[in-house]
Tab-separated table of C-alpha atoms and ligand atoms in Angstrom:
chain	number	residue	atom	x	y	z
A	9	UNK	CA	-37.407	-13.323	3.367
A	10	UNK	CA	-36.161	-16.989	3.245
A	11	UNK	CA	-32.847	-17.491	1.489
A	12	UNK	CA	-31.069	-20.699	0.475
A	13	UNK	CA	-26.868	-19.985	1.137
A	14	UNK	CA	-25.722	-20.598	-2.605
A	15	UNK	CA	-22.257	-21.086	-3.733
A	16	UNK	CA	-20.678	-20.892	-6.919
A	17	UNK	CA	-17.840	-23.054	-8.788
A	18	UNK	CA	-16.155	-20.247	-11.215
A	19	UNK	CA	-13.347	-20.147	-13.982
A	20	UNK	CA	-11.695	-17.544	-15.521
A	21	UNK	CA	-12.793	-17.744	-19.245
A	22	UNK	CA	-10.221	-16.887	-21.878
A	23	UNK	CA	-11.591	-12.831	-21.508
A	24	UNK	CA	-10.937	-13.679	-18.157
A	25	UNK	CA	-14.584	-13.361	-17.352
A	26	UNK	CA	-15.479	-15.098	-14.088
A	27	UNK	CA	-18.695	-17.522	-15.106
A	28	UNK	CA	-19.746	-20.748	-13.595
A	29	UNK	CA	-22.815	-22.717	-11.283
A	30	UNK	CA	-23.844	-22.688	-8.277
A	31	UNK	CA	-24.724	-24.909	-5.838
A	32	UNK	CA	-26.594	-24.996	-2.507
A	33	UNK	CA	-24.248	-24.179	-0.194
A	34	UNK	CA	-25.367	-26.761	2.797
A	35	UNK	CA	-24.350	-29.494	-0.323
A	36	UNK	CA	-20.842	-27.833	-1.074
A	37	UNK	CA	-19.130	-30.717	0.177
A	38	UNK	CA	-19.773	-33.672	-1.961
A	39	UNK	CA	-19.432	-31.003	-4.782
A	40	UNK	CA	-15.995	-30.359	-4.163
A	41	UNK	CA	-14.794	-33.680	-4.881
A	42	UNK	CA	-17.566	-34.626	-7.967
A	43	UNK	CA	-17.563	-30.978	-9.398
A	44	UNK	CA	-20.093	-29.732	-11.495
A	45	UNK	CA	-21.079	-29.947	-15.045
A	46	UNK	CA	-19.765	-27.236	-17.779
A	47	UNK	CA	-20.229	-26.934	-21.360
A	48	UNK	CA	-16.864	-26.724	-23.402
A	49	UNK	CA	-18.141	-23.983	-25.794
A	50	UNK	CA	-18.802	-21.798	-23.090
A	51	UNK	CA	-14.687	-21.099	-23.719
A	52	UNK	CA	-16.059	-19.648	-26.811
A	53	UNK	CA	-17.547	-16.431	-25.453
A	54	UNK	CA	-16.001	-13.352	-26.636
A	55	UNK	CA	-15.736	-10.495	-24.259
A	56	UNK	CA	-19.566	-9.181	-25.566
A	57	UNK	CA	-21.281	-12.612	-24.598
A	58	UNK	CA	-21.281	-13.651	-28.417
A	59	UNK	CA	-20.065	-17.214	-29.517
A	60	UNK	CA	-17.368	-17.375	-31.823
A	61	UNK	CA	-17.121	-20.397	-34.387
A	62	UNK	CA	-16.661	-22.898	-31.893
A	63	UNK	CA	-14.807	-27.180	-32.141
A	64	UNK	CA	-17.193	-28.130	-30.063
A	65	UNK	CA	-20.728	-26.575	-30.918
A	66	UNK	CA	-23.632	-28.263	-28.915
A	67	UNK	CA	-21.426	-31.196	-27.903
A	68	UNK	CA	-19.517	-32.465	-25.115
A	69	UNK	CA	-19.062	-31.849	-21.180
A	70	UNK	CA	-16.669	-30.608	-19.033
A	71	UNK	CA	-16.526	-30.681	-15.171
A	72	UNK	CA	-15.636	-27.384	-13.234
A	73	UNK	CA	-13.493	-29.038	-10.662
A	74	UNK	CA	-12.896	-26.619	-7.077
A	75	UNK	CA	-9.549	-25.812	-5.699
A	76	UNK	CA	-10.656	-26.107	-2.052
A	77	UNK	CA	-7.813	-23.831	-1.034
A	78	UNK	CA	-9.472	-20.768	-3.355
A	79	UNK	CA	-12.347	-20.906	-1.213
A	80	UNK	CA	-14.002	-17.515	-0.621
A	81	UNK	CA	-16.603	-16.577	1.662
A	82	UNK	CA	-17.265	-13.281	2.414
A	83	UNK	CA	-20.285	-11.877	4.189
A	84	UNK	CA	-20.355	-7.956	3.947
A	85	UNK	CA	-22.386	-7.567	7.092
A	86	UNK	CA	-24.630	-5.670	5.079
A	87	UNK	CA	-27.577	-7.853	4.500
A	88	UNK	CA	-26.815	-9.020	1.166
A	89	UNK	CA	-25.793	-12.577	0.290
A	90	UNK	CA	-22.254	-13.323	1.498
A	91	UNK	CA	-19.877	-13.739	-1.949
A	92	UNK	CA	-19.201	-17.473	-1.727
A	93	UNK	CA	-17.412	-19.031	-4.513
A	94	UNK	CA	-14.244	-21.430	-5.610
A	95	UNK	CA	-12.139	-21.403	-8.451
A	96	UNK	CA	-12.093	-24.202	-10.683
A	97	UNK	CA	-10.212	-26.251	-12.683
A	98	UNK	CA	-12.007	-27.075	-16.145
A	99	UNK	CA	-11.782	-30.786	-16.751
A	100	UNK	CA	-13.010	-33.775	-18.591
A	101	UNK	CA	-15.815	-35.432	-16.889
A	102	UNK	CA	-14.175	-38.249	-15.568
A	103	UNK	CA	-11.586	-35.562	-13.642
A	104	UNK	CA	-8.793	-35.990	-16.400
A	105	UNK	CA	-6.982	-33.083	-17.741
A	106	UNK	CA	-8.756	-30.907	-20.153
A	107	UNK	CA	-6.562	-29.321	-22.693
A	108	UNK	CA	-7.454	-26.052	-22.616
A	109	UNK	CA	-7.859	-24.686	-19.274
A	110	UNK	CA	-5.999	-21.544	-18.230
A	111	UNK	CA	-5.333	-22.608	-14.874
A	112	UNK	CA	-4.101	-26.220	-15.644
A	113	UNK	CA	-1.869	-24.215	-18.504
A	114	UNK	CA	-0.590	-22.727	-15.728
A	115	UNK	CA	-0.107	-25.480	-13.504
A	116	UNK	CA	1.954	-26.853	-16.011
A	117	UNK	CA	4.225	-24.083	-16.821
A	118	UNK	CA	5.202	-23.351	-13.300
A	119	UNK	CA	6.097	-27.487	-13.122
A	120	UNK	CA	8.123	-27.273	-15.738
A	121	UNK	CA	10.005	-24.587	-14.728
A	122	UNK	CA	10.997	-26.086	-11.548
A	123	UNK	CA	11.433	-29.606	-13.206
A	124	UNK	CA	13.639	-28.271	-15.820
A	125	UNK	CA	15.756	-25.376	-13.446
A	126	UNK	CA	14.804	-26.260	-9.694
A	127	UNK	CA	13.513	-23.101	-10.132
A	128	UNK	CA	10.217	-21.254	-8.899
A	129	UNK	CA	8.344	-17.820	-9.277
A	130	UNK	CA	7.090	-15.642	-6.804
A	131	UNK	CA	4.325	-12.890	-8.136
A	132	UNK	CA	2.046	-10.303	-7.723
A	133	UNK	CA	-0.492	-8.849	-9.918
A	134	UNK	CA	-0.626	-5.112	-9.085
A	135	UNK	CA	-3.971	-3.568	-10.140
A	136	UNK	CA	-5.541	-0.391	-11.540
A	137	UNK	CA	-9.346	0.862	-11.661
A	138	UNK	CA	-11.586	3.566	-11.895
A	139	UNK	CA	-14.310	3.650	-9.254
A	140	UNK	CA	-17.885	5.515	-10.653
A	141	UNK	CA	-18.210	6.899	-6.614
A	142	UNK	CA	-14.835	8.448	-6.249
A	143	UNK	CA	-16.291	12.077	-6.561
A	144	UNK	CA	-13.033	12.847	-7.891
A	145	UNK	CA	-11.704	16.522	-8.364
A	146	UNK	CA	-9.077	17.886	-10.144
A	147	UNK	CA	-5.349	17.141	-8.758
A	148	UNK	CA	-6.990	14.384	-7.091
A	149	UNK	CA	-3.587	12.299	-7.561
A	150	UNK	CA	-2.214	10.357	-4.405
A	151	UNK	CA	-4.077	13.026	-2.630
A	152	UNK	CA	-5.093	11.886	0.905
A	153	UNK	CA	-8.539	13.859	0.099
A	154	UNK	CA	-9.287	11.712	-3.095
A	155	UNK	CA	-8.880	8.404	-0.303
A	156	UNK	CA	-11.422	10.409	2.151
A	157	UNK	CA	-13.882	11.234	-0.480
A	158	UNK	CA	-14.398	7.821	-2.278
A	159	UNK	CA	-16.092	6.778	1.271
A	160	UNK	CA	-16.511	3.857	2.375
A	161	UNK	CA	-14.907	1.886	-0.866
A	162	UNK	CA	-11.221	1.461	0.052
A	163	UNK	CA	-11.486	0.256	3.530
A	164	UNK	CA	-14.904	-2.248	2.741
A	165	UNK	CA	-12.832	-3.188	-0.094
A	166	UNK	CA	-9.809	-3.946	1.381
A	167	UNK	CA	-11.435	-5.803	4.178
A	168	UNK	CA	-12.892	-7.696	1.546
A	169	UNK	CA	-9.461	-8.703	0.181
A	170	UNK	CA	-8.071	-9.875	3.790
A	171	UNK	CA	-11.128	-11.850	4.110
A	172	UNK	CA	-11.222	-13.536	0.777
A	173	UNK	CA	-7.737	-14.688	1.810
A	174	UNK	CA	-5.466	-11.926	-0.160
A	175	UNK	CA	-3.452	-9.466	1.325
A	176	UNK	CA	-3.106	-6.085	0.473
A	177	UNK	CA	0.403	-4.698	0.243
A	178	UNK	CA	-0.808	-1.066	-0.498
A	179	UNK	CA	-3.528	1.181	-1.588
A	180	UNK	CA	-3.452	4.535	-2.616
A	181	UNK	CA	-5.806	7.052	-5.059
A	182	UNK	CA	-3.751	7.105	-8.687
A	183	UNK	CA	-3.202	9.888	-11.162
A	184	UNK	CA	-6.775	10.157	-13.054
A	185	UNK	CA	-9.791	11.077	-11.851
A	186	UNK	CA	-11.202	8.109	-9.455
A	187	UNK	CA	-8.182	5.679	-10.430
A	188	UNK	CA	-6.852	3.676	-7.292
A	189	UNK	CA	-4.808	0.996	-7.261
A	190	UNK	CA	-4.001	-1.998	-5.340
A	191	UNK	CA	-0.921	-4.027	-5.050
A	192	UNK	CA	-0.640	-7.395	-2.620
A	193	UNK	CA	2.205	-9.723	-1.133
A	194	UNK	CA	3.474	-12.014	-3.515
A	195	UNK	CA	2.940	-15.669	-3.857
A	196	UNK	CA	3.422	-18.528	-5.787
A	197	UNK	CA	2.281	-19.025	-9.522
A	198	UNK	CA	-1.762	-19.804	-9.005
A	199	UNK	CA	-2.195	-18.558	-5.815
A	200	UNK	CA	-0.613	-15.145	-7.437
A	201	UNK	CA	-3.028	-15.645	-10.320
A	202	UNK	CA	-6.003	-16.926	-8.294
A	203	UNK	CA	-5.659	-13.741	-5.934
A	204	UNK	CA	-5.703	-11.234	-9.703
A	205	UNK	CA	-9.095	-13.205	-10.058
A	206	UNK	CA	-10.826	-12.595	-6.521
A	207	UNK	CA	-9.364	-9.206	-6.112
A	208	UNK	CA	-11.693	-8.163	-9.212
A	209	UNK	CA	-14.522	-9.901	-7.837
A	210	UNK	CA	-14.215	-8.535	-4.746
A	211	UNK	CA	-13.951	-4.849	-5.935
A	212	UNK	CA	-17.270	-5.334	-7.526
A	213	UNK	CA	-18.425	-6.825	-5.185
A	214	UNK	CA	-18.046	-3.688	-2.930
A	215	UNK	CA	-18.850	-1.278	-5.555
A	216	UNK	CA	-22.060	-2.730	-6.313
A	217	UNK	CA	-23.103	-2.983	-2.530
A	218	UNK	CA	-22.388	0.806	-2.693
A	219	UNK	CA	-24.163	1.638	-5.590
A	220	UNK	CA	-21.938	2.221	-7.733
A	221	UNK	CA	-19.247	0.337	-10.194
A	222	UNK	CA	-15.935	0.496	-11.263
A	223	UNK	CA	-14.071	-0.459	-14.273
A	224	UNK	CA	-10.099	-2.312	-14.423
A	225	UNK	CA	-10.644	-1.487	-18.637
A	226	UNK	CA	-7.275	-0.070	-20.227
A	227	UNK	CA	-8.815	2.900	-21.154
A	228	UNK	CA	-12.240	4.293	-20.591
A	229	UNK	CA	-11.507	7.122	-22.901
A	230	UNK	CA	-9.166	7.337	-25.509
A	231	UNK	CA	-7.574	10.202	-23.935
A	232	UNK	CA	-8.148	9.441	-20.931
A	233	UNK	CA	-5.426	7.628	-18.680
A	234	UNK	CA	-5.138	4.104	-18.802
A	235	UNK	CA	-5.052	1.110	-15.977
A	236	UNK	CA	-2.955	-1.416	-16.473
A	237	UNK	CA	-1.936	-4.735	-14.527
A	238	UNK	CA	1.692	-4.805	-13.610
A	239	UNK	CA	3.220	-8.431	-13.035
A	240	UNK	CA	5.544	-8.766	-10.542
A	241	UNK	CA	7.857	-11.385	-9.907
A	242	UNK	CA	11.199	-12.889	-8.657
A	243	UNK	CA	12.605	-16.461	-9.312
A	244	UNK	CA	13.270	-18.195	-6.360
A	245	UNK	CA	15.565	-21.377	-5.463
A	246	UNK	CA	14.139	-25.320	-4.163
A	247	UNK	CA	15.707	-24.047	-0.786
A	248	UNK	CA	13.460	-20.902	-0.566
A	249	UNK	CA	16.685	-18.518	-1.610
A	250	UNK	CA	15.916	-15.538	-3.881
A	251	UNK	CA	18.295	-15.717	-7.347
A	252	UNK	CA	17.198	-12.851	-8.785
A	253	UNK	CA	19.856	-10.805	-7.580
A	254	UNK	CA	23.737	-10.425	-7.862
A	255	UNK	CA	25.173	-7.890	-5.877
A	256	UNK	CA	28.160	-7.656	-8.255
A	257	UNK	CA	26.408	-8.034	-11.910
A	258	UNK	CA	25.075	-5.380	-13.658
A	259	UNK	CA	21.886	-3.488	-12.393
A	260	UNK	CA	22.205	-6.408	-9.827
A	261	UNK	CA	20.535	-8.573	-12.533
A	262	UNK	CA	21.934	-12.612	-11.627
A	263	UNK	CA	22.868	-14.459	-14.709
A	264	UNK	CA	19.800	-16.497	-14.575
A	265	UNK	CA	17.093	-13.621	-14.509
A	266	UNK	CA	19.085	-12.168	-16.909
A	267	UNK	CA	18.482	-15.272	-18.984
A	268	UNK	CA	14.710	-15.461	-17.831
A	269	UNK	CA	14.028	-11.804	-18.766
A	270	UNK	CA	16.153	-12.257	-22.672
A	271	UNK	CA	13.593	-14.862	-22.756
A	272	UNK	CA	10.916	-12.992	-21.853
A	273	UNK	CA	11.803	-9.738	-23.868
A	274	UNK	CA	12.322	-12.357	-27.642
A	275	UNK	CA	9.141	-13.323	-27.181
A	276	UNK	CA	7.371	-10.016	-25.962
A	277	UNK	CA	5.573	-9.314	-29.241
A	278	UNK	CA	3.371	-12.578	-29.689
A	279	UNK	CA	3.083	-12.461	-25.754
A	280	UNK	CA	1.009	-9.221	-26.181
A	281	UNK	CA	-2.041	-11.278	-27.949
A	282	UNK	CA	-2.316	-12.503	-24.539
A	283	UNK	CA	-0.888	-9.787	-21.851
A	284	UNK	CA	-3.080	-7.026	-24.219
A	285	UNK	CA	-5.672	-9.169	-25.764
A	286	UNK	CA	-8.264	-6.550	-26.986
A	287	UNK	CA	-8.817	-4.025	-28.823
A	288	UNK	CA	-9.280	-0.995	-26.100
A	289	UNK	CA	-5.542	-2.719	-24.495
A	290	UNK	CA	-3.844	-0.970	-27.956
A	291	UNK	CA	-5.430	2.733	-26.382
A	292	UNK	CA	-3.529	2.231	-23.351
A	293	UNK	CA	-0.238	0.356	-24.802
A	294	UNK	CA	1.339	3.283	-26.111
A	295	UNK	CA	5.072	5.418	-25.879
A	296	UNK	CA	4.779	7.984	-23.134
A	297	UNK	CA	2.008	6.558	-20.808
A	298	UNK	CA	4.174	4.960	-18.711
A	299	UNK	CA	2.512	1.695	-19.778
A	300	UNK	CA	5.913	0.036	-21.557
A	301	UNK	CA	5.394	-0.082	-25.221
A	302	UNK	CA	8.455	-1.098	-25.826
A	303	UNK	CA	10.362	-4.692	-25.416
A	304	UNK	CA	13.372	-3.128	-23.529
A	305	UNK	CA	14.096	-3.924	-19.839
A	306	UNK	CA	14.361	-0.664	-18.100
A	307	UNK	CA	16.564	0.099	-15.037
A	308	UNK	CA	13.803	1.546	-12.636
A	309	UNK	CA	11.757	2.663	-15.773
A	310	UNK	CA	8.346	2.974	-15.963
A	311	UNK	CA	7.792	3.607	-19.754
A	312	UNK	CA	10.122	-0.035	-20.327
A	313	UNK	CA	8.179	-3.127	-21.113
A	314	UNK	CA	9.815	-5.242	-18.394
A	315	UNK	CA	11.165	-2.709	-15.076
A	316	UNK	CA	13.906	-3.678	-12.745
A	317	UNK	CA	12.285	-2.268	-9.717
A	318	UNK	CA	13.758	-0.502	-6.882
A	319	UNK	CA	14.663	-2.397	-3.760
A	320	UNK	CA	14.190	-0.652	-0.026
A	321	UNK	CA	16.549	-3.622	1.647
A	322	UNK	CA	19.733	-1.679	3.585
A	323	UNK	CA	21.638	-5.234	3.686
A	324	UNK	CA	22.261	-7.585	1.014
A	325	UNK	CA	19.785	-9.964	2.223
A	326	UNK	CA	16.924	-7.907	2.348
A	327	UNK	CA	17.810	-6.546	-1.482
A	328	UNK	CA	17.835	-10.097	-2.328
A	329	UNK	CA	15.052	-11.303	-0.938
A	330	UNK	CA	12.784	-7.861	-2.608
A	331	UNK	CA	14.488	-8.010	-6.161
A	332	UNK	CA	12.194	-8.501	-8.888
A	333	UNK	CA	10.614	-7.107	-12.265
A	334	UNK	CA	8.119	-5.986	-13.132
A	335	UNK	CA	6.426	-7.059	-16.979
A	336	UNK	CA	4.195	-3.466	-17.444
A	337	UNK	CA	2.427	-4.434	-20.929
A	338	UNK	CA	-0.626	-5.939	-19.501
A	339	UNK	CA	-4.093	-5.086	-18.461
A	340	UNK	CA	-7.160	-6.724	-17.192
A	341	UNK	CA	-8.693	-7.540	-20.077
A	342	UNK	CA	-6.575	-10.172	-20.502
A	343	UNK	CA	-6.759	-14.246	-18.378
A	344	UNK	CA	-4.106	-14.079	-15.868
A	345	UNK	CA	-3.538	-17.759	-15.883
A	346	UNK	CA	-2.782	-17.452	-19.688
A	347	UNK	CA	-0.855	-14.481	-19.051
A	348	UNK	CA	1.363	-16.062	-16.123
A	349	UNK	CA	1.703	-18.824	-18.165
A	350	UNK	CA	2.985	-17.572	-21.102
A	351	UNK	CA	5.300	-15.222	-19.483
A	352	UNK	CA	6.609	-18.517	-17.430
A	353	UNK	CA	7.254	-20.215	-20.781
A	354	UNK	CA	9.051	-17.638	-22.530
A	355	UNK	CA	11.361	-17.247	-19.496
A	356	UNK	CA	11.759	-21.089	-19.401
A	357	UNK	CA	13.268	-20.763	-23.165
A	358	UNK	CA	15.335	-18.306	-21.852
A	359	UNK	CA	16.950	-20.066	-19.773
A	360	UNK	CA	17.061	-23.375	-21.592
A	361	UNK	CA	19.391	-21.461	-24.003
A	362	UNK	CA	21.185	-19.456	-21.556
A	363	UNK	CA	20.514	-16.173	-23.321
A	364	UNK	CA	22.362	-13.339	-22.184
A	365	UNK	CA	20.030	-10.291	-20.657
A	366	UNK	CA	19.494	-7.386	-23.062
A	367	UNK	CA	21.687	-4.393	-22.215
A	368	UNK	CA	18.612	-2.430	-19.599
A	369	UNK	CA	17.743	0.858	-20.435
A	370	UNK	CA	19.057	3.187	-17.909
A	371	UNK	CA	17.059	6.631	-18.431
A	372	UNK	CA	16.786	6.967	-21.998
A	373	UNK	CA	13.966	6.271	-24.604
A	374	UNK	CA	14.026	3.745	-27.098
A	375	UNK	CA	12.083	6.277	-28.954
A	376	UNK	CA	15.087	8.212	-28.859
A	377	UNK	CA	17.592	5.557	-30.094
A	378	UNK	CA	18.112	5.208	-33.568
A	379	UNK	CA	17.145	2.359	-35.060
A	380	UNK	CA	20.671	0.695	-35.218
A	381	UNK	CA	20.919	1.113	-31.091
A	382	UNK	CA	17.008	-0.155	-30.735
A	383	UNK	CA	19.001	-3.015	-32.934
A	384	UNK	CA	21.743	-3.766	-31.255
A	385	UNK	CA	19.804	-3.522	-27.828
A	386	UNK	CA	16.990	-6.044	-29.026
A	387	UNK	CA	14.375	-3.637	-28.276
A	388	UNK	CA	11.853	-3.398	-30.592
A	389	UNK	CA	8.248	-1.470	-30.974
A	390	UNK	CA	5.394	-4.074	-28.855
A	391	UNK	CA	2.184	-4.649	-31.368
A	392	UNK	CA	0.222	-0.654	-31.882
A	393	UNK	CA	-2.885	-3.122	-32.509
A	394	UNK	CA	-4.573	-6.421	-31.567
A	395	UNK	CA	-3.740	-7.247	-35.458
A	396	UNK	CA	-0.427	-6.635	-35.335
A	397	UNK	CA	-0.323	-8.551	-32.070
A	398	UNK	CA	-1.982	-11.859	-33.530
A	399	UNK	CA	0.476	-10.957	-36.909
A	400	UNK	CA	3.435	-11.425	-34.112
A	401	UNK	CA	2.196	-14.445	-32.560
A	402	UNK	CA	1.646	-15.703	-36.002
A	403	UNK	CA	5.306	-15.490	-37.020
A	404	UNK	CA	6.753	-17.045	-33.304
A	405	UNK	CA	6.506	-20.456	-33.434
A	406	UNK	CA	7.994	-20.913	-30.061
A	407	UNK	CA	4.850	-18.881	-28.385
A	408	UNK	CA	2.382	-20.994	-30.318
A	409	UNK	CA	3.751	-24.314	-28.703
A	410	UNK	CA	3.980	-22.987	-25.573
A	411	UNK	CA	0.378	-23.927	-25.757
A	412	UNK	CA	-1.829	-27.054	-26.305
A	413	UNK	CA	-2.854	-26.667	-30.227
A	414	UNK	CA	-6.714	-27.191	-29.924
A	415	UNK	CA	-6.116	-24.060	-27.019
A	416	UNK	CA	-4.497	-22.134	-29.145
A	417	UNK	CA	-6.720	-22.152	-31.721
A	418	UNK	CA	-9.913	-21.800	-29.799
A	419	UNK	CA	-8.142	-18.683	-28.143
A	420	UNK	CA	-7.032	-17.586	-31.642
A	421	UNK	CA	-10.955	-17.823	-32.781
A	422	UNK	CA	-12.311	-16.260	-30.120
A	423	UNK	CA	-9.808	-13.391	-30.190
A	424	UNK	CA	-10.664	-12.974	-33.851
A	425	UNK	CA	-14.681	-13.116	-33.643
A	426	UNK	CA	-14.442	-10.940	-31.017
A	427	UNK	CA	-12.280	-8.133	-33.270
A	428	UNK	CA	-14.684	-8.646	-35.988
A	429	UNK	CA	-17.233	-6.901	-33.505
A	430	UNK	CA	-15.334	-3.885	-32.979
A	431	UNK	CA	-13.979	-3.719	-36.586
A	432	UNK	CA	-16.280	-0.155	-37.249
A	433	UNK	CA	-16.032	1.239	-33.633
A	434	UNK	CA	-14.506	4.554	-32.695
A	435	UNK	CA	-12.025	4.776	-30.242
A	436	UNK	CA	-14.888	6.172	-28.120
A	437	UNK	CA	-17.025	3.405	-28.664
A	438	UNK	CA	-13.973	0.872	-28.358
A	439	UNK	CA	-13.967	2.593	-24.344
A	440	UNK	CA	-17.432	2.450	-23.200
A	441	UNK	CA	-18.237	-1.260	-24.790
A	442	UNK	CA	-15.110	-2.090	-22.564
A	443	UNK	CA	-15.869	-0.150	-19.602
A	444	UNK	CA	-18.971	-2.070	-19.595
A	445	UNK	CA	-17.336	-5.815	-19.883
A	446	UNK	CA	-14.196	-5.021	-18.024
B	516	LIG	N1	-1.464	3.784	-15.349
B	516	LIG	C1	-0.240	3.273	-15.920
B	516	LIG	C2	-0.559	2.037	-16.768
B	516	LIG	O1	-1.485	2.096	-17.498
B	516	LIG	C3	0.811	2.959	-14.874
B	516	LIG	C4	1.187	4.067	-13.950
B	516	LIG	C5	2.176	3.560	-12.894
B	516	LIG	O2	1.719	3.047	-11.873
B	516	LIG	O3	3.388	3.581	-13.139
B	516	LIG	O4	0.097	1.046	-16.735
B	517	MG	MG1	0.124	2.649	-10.835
């Protein structure tokens, strides 16, 4: 049959859905310097495909302007249409910036960091899914066996990846039944964030051309085990020098992470709105998942909200240069630019008042502490609900301004029309309307 080569010009909507146009691909090139239309309420779909109360109702136009250098093109050498797409920036229509895209939010927040602290962040977005043709068994954990019998997935998939331009770090079959995950090499800010974006894509892409599907929702039962998204990252120096570490501070935590991470942790509550944005993220987020529902920084911890992770380096150098954290109360339902972002800013504020780190946890549970030590420590409970999320970003005043006030509030009514959905579901239902979106 006759085909016409069509490529698309995406965004990552504030769900972090992945909508756009498409073109003819034989006329990409004109198109990547014009851009094509958008419509600025489309920012108003909630995870379901609903419109919540939007500013701008039938009115106005946006352009979805291509970031040449997120070009994929991947043909599966299958038969099916190669995946050809670009991320976007939304803008106005003559090219200007438009206030409330997630990508130009994060443009921003990585400038200013390196404006105001000749500073810079390397990241990576570590990833975990359930795939529907895993044919998964009991004990299937890290087992070799659970790699050989999902097939063809992990390999296609992987190729996938390497051809869409990221690169796998490693892969490997996770604790429940047909979870793997994925993490990659690190990068800076947006290519870190554009990477989260096409490594989704491209896992559906290859479970679809298998027949089957998979699912990067928190939960897809409530007791089930959850998936989260694990952001990595390391600040890094205008010379290319890695100042995360100090040999001779404690937990080899510099003075200036230390700052960035107090930062980080003060603001942790209201952050969740975005890092956990939905209803089924409050299944996962809880004490004794190993998810990090707490705000505590946790020497090599996986239950702590932010982990100092372990380093492989035998010299000094090679610690250095591998240092970094990891922020563990995240999950895919969330937009990673936002995420990123917001994460950026609230380290930024850290720093601007030189706030001293947060004694780390070293092995114990802040469920455990009394309340006085939780206290002292700064740790406190992260949100148990999206409501008591949006109640915490509510009362911090600092997280609100870390972003443009007509995006805030369009994220804040979305978020909110989009609860009001879910208001009478069960937990159960709360997992498969998820599993289906996500
Ligand atoms: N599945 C856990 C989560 O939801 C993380 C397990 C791990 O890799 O430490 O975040
Ligand atoms: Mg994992």
């Amino acid at each position: 049959m006759i085909r016409e080569p069509l490529t698309m010009f995406c965004h990552a909507d504030l769900t972090g859905a992945v909508r756009g146009k498409g073109v003819p691909t034989r006329l990409v090139e004109r198109r990547l310097t014009s851009g094509v239309g958008w419509t600025p309420t489309n920012l108003m779909f909630t995870a379901f495909g609903t419109i919540a109360p939007s500013p701008w109702g039938a009115h106005g136009d946006l352009m979805l302007m291509p970031d040449a250098a997120t070009k994929v093109e991947v043909d599966f050498g299958d038969g099916t249409p190669a995946e050809r797409f670009y991320l976007c920036d939304l803008t106005e229509t003559d090219g200007s910036r438009f206030d409330c895209c997630p990508r130009t939010l994060l443009r921003e927040a990585a400038a200013a960091l390196l404006e105001e602290t000749g500073l810079s962040l390397r990241v990576a977005f570590e990833h975990e899914f359930i795939y529907s043709g895993a044919q998964s068994r009991t004990a299937d954990n890290y087992a070799l066996d659970a790699v050989r019998r999902h097939g063809a997935f992990g390999e296609t998939f992987l190729a996938a990846l390497s051809a869409a331009g990221v690169e796998t770090d490693s892969y490997l079959a996770e604790f429940g039944p047909g979870q793997f995950e994925v993490t990659v090499l690190p990068s800076e800010p947006m290519a870190a964030c554009d990477g989260a974006v096409i490594l989704k894509e491209m896992a559906r892409a290859t479970a679809w051309r298998l027949g089957h599907s998979l699912s990067f929702s928190p939960r897809l039962s409530p007791e089930g085990l959850g998936s989260g998204v694990h952001i990595h990252f390391s600040l890094w120096d205008k010379d290319g020098r890695p100042v995360s570490y100090d040999a001779g501070a404690s937990q080899g935590v510099s003075e200036k992470a230390g700052s960035f991470l107090a930062g980080i942790v003060r603001h942790m509550p209201a952050l969740c709105a975005f890092t956990a944005p939905t209803v089924v993220s409050y299944l996962r987020l809880k004490p004794h998942t190993w998810t990090g529902a707490w705000s505590n920084i946790g020497y090599r911890d996986r239950e702590a909200g932010i982990r100092i992770c372990p380093v492989f380096g035998k010299s000094e150098e090679k610690t250095a240069g591998q240092f970094n954290f990891e922020f563990r109360a995240a999950d895919a339902t969330g937009n990673p630019y936002l995420q990123l972002a917001l994460i950026i800013r609230a380290g930024l504020a850290g720093l601007a008042q030189a706030l001293p780190m947060p004694t780390p946890t070293e092995g114990q549970d802040p469920e455990e502490m009394g309340e006085a030590e939780r206290q002292a420590r700064g740790i406190v409970r992260l949100p148990d609900s999206v409501d008591a999320a949006h109640a915490a970003l509510d009362a911090d005043a600092a997280v609100q301004g870390f972003l443009p006030p007509r995006l805030l509030a369009a994220y804040v009514a979305n978020r909110q029309a989009e609860f009001a959905l879910g208001r009478d579901w069960s937990p159960e239902e709360i997992c498969r309307r998820y599993a289906e979106v996500y």
